[in-house]
CSV table of C-alpha atoms in Angstrom, one decimal:
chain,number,residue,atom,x,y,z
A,134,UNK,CA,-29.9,29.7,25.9
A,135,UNK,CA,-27.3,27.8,24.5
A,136,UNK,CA,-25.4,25.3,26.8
A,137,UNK,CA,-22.1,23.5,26.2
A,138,UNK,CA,-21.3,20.0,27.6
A,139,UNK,CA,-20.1,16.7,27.2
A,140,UNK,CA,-21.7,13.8,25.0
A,141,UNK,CA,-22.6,10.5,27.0
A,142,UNK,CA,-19.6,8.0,26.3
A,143,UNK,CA,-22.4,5.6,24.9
A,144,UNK,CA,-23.7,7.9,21.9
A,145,UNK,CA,-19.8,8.5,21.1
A,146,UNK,CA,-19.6,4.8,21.0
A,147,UNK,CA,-22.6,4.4,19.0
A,148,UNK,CA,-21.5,6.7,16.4
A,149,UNK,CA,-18.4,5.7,15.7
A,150,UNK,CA,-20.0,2.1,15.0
A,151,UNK,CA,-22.3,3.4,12.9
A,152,UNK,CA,-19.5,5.0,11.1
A,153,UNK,CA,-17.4,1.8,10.8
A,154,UNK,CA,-20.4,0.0,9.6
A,155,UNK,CA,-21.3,2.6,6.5
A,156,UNK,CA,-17.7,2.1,5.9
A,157,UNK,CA,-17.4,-1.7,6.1
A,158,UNK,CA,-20.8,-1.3,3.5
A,159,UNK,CA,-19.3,0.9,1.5
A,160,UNK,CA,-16.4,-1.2,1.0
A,161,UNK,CA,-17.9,-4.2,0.1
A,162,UNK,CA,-20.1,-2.8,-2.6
A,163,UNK,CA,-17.1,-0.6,-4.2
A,164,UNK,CA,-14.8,-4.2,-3.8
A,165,UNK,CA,-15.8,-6.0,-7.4
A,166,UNK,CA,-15.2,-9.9,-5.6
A,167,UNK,CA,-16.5,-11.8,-8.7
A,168,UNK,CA,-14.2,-14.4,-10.8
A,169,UNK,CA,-14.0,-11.7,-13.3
A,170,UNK,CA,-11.5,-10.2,-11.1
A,171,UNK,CA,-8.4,-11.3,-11.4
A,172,UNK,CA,-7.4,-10.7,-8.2
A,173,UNK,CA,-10.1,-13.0,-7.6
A,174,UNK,CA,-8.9,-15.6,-10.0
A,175,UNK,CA,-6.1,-15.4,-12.7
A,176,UNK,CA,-5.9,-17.9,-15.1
A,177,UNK,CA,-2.6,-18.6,-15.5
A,178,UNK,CA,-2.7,-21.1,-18.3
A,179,UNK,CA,-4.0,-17.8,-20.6
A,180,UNK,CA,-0.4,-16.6,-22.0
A,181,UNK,CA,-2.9,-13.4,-24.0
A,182,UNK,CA,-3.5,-11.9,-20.9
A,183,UNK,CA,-1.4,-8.7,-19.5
A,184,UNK,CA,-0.2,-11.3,-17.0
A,185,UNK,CA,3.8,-12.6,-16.9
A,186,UNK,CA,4.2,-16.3,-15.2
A,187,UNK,CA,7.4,-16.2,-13.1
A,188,UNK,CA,8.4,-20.0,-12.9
A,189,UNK,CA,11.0,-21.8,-10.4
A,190,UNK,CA,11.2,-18.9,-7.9
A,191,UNK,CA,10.6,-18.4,-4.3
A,192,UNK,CA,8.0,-15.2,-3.0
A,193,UNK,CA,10.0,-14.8,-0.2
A,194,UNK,CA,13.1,-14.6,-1.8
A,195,UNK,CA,12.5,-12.3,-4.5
A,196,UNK,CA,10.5,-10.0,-1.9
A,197,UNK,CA,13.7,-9.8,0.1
A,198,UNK,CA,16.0,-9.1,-3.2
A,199,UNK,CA,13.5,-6.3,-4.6
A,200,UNK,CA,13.0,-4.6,-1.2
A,201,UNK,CA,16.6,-4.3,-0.1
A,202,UNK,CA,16.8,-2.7,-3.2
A,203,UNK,CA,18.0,-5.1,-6.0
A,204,UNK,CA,16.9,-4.9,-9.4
A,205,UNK,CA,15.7,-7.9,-11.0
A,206,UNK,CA,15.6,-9.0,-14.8
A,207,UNK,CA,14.1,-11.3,-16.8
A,208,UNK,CA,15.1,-14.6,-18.0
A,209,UNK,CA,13.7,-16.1,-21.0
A,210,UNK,CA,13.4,-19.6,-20.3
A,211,UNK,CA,11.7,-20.7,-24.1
A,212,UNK,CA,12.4,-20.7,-27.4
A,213,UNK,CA,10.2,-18.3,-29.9
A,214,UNK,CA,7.6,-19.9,-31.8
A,215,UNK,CA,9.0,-21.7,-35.0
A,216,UNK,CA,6.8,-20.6,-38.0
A,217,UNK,CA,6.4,-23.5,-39.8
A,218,UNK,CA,5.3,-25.9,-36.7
A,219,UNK,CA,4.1,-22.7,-34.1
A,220,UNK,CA,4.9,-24.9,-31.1
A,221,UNK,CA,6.9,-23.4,-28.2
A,222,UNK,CA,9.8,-25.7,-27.3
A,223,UNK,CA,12.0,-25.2,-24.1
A,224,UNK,CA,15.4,-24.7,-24.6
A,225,UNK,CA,17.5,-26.8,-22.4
A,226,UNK,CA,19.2,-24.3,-20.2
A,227,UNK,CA,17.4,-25.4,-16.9
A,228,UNK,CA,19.9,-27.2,-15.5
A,229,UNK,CA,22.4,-24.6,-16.1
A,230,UNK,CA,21.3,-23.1,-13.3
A,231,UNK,CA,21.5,-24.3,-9.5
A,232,UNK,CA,18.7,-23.9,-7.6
A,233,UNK,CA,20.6,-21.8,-5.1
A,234,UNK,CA,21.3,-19.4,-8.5
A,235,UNK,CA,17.8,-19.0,-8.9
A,236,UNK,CA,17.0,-18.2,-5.3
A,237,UNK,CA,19.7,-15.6,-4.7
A,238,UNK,CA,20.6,-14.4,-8.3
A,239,UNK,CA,18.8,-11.1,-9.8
A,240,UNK,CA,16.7,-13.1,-12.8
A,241,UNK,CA,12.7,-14.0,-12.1
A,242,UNK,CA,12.8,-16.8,-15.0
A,243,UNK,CA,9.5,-17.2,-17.3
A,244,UNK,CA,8.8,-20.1,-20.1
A,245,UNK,CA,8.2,-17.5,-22.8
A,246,UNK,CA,11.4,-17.3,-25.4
A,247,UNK,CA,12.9,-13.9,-26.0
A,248,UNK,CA,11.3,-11.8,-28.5
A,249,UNK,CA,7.5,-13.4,-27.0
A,250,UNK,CA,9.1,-12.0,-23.5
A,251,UNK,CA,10.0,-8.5,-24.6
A,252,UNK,CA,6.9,-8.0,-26.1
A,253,UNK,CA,4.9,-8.9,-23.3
A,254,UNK,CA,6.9,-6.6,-21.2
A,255,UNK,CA,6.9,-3.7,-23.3
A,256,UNK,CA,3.0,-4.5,-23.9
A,257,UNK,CA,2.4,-4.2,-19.6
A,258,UNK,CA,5.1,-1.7,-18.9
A,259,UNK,CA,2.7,0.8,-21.5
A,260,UNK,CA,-0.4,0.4,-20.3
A,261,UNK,CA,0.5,0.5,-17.0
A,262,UNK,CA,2.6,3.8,-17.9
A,263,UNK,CA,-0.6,4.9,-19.8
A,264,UNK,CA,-3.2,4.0,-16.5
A,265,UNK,CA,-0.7,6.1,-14.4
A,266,UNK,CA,-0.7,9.2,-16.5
A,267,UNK,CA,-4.7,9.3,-16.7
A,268,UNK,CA,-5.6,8.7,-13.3
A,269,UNK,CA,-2.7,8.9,-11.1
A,270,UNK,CA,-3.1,5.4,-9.9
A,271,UNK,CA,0.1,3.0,-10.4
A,272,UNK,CA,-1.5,-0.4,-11.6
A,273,UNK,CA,1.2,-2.9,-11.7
A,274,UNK,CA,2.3,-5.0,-9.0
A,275,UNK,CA,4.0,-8.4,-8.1
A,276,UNK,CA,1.7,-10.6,-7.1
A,277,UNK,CA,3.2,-13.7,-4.6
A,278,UNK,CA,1.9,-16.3,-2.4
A,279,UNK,CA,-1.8,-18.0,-4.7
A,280,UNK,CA,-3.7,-19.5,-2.9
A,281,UNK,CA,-6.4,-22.6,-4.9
A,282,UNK,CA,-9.6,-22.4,-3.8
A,283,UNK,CA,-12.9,-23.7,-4.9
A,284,UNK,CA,-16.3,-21.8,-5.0
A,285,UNK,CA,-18.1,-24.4,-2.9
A,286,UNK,CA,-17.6,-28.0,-1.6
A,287,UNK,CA,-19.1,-29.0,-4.9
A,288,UNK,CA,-17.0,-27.4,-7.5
A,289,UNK,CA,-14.6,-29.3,-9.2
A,290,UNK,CA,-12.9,-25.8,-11.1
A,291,UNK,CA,-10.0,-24.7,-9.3
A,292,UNK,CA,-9.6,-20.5,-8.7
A,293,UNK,CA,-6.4,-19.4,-7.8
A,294,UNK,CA,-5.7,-15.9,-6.6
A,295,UNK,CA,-2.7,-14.3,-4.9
A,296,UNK,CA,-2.4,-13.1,-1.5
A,297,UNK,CA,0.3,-10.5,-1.2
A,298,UNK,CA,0.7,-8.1,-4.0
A,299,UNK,CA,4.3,-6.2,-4.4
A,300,UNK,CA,3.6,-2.4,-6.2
A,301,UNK,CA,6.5,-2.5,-8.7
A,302,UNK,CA,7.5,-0.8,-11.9
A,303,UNK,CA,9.3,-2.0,-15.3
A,304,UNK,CA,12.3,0.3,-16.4
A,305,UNK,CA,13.5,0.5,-19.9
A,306,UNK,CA,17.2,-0.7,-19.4
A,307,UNK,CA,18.9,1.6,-22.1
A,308,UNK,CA,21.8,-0.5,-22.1
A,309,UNK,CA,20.1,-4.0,-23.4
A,310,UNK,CA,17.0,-2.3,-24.2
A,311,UNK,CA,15.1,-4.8,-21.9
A,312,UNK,CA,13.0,-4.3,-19.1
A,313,UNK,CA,14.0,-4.1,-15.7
A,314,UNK,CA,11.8,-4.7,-12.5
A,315,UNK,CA,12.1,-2.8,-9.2
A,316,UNK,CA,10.0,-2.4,-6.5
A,317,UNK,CA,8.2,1.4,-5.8
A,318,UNK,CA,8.5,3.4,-2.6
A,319,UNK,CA,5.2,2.0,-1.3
A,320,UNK,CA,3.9,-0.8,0.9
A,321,UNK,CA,3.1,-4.0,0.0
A,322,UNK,CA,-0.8,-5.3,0.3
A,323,UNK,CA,-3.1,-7.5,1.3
A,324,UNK,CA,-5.6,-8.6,-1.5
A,325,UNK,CA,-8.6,-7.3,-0.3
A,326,UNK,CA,-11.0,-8.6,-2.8
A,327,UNK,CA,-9.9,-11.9,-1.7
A,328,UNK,CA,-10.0,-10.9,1.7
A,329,UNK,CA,-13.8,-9.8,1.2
A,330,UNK,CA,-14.4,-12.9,-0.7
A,331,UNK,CA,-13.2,-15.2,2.2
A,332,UNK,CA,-14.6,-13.3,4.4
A,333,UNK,CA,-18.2,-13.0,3.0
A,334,UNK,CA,-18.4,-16.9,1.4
A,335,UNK,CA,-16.8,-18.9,4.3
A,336,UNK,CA,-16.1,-16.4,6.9
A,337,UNK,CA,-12.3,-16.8,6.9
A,338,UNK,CA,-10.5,-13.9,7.6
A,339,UNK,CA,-7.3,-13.1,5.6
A,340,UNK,CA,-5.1,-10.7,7.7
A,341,UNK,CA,-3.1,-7.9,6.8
A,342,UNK,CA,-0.3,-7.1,6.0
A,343,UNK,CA,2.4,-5.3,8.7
A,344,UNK,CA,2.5,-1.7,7.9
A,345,UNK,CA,6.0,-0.3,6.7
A,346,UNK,CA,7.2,-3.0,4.5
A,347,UNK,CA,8.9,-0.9,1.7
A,348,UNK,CA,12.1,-0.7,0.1
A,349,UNK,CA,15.6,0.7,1.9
């Protein structure tokens, strides 16, 4: 005969912590938290990676421009490379701009020159395009806020890796036929193969991020 009844509150307890702990497992095998990660490390002096150095800005006040809705551009700090001497030389418009300007204006400055810039742009804003068509995932984001850290007390090599990263998209500005950056209707997260890293090498937890921060 077949009875019906309550389980003890213990074995409910039990359960779910078994649950949350094939979960927490999970995680941390599917979470790749080697250097080769670059949201473990990103080496910033490599200008041939798909990554764009933003220079002389502040995270917290582009976050606020992008998610109220702003639309930011990009301003080519540098000069293209000069073919007979292939050195990069910075033009002198620096101090052109106030450092108010470049906290409240709409440009995210870069030391590449123009044509390197667009390139660089139009090189990310395809393969991210391309990434999102085959798998549905969007793969570009801001990233703000590194943080340096060293692999152990020993190690002289600095790692840097960023802690909050901003899901944006580039859009083809018909108009000037540049790229324009704007934040996506999603929230912004908490790296969480640094989180996994910090937590697993020197038991440092990295919190997350409030729920809901998104674009009005």
């Amino acid at each position: 005969m077949a009875s019906i009844g309550t389980r003890p509150k213990g074995v409910d307890q039990e359960a779910r912590s078994a649950v949350t702990r094939l979960f927490d497992d999970t995680r941390r095998r599917l979470v790749e938290t080697g250097t080769r990660n670059r949201l473990i490390h990103v080496n910033r002096a490599n200008t041939r990676g798909n990554v764009l150095n933003i220079v002389n800005e502040h995270s917290d006040d582009v976050h606020a421009l992008l998610s109220g809705g702003k639309t930011m551009r990009f301003f080519a700090l540098g000069k293209d490379k000069v073919e007979d001497s292939g050195e990069v030389v910075l033009a002198n418009v620096i101090g052109q701009r106030s450092e108010e300007d470049r906290r409240t204006d709409s440009w995210l400055e870069t030391r590449l020159g123009p044509d390197a810039l667009q390139k660089k742009l139009l090189k990310i804003a395809r393969e991210a395009q391309t990434a999102e068509e085959e798998s549905g995932v969007n793969v570009l984001y801001l990233a703000m806020g590194f943080l340096t850290w060293y692999e152990d007390k020993a190690s002289s090599l600095p790692r840097e890796a960023p802690l909050v990263l901003l899901p944006v998209e580039l859009v083809r500005n018909a108009r000037t036929s540049t790229f324009d950056l704007r934040v996506r209707d999603e929230d912004a997260l908490t790296n969480l193969p640094l989180q996994q890293r910090l937590r697993d090498d020197f038991g440092i937890e990295l919190p997350e991020l409030v729920p809901g921060i998104r674009a009005e």
